[in-house]
mmCIF file of C-alpha atoms in Angstrom:
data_model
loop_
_atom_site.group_PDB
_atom_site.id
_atom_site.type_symbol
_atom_site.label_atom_id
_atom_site.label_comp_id
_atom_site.label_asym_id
_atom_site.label_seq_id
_atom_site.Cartn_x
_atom_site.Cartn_y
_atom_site.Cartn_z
ATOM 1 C CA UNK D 29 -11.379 155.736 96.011
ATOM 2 C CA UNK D 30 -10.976 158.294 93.379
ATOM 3 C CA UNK D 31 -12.940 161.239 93.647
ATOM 4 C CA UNK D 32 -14.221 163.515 90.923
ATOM 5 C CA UNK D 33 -11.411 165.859 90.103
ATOM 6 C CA UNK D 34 -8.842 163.353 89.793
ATOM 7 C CA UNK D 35 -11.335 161.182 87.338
ATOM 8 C CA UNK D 36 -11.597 164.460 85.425
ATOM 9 C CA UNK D 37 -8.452 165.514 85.200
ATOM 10 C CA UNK D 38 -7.151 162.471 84.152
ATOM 11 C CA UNK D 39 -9.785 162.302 81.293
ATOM 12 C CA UNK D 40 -8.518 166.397 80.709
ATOM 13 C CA UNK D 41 -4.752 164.752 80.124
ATOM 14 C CA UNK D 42 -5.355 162.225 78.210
ATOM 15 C CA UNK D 43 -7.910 164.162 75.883
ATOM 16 C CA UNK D 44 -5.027 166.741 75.177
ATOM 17 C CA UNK D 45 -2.768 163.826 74.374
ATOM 18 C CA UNK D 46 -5.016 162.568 71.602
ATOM 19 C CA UNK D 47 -5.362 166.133 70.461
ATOM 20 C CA UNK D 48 -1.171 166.522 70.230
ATOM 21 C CA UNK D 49 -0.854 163.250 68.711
ATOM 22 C CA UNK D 50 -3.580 163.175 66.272
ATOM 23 C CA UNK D 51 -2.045 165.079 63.295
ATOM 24 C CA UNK D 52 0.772 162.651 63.470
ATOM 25 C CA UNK D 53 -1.220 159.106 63.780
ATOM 26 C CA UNK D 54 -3.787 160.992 60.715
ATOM 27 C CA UNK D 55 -1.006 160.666 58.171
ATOM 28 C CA UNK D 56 0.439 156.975 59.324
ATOM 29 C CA UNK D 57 -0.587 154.236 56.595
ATOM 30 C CA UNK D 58 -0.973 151.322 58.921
ATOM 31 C CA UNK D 59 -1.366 149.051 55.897
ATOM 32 C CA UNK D 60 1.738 150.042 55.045
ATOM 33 C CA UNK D 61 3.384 148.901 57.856
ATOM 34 C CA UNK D 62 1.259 145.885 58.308
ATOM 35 C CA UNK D 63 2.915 145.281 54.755
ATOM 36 C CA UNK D 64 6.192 146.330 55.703
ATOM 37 C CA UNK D 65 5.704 144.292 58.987
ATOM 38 C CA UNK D 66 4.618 140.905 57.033
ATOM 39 C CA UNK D 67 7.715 141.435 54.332
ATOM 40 C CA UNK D 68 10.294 141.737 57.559
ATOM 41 C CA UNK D 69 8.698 138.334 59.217
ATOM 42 C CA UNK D 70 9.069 136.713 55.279
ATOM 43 C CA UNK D 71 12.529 137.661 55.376
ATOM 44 C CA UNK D 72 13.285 136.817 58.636
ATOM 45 C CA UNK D 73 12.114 133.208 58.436
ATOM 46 C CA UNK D 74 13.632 132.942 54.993
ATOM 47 C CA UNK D 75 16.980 134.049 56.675
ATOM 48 C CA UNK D 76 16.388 131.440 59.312
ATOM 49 C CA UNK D 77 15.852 128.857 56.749
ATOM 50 C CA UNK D 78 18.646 129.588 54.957
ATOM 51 C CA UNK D 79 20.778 129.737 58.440
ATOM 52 C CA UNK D 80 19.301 125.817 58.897
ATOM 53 C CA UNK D 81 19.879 124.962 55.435
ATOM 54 C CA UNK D 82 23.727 126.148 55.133
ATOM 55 C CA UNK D 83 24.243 124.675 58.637
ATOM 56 C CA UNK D 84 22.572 121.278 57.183
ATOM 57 C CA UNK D 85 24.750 121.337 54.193
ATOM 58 C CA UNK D 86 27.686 122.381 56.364
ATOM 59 C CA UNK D 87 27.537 119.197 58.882
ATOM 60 C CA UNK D 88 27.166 116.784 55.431
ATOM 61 C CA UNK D 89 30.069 118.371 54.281
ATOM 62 C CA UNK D 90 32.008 117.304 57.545
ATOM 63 C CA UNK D 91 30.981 114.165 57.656
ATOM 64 C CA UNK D 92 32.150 113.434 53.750
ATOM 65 C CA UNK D 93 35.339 115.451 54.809
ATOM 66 C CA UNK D 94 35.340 113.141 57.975
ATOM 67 C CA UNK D 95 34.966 110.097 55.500
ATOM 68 C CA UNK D 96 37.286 111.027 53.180
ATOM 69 C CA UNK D 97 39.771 110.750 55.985
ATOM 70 C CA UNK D 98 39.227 107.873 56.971
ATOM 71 C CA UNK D 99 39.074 106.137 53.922
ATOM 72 C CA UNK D 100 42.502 108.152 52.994
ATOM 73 C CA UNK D 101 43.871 106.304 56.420
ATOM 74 C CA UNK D 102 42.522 103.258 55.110
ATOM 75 C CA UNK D 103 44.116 103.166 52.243
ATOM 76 C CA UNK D 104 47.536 104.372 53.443
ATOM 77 C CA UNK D 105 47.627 101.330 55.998
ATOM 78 C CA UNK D 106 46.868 99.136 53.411
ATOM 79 C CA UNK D 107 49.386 100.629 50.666
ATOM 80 C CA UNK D 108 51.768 100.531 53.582
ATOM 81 C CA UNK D 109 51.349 96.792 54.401
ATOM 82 C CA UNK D 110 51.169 95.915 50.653
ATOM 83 C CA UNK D 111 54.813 97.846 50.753
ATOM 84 C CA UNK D 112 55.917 95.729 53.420
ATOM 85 C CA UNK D 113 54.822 92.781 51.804
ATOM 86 C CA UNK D 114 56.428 93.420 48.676
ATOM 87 C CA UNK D 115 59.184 94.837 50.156
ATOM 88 C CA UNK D 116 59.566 91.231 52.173
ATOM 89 C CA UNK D 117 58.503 89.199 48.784
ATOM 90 C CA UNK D 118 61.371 91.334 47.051
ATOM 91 C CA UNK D 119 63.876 90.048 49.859
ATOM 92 C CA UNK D 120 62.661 86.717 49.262
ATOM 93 C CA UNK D 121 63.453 86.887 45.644
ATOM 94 C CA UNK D 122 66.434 88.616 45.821
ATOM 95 C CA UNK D 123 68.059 85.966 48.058
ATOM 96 C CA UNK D 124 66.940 83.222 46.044
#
């Protein structure tokens, strides 16, 4: 149970805290940095789209790279068996 001097002094310290800190909240513009504080949040979730967008654009390019690949293996098999085949066809001929 609080009893009257410790009620009032606590309302004597934090009256004397307003007074010391009033000249310096007078001058703050807090439209301004409700402004300022809106523009950082803008920025912010344009840099996080931007993050989602370039990592987007960075798994489609992997999976071209990834088909490229593949399609490049592809192709080598099947250049390699049309070599053998030719190769065997050219034996063929050659003996004949």
């Amino acid at each position: 149970m609080k009893n009257c001097f410790e009620d009032s002094s606590f309302r004597l310290q934090e009256n004397s805290f307003k007074r010391q800190l009033g000249p310096l909240f007078a001058n703050i513009n807090f439209s301004l940095i409700d402004q300022l504080t809106m523009n950082f949040r803008f920025y912010e979730r344009s840099a996080n789209f931007q993050k989602e967008t370039i990592g987007g654009l960075r798994m489609m390019l992997q999976d071209k790279d990834n088909y490229i690949k593949t399609l490049m293996q592809h192709l080598k098999k099947k250049e390699s068996t049309k070599l053998i085949k030719d190769s065997k066809n050219g034996a063929s001929t050659l003996t004949s």
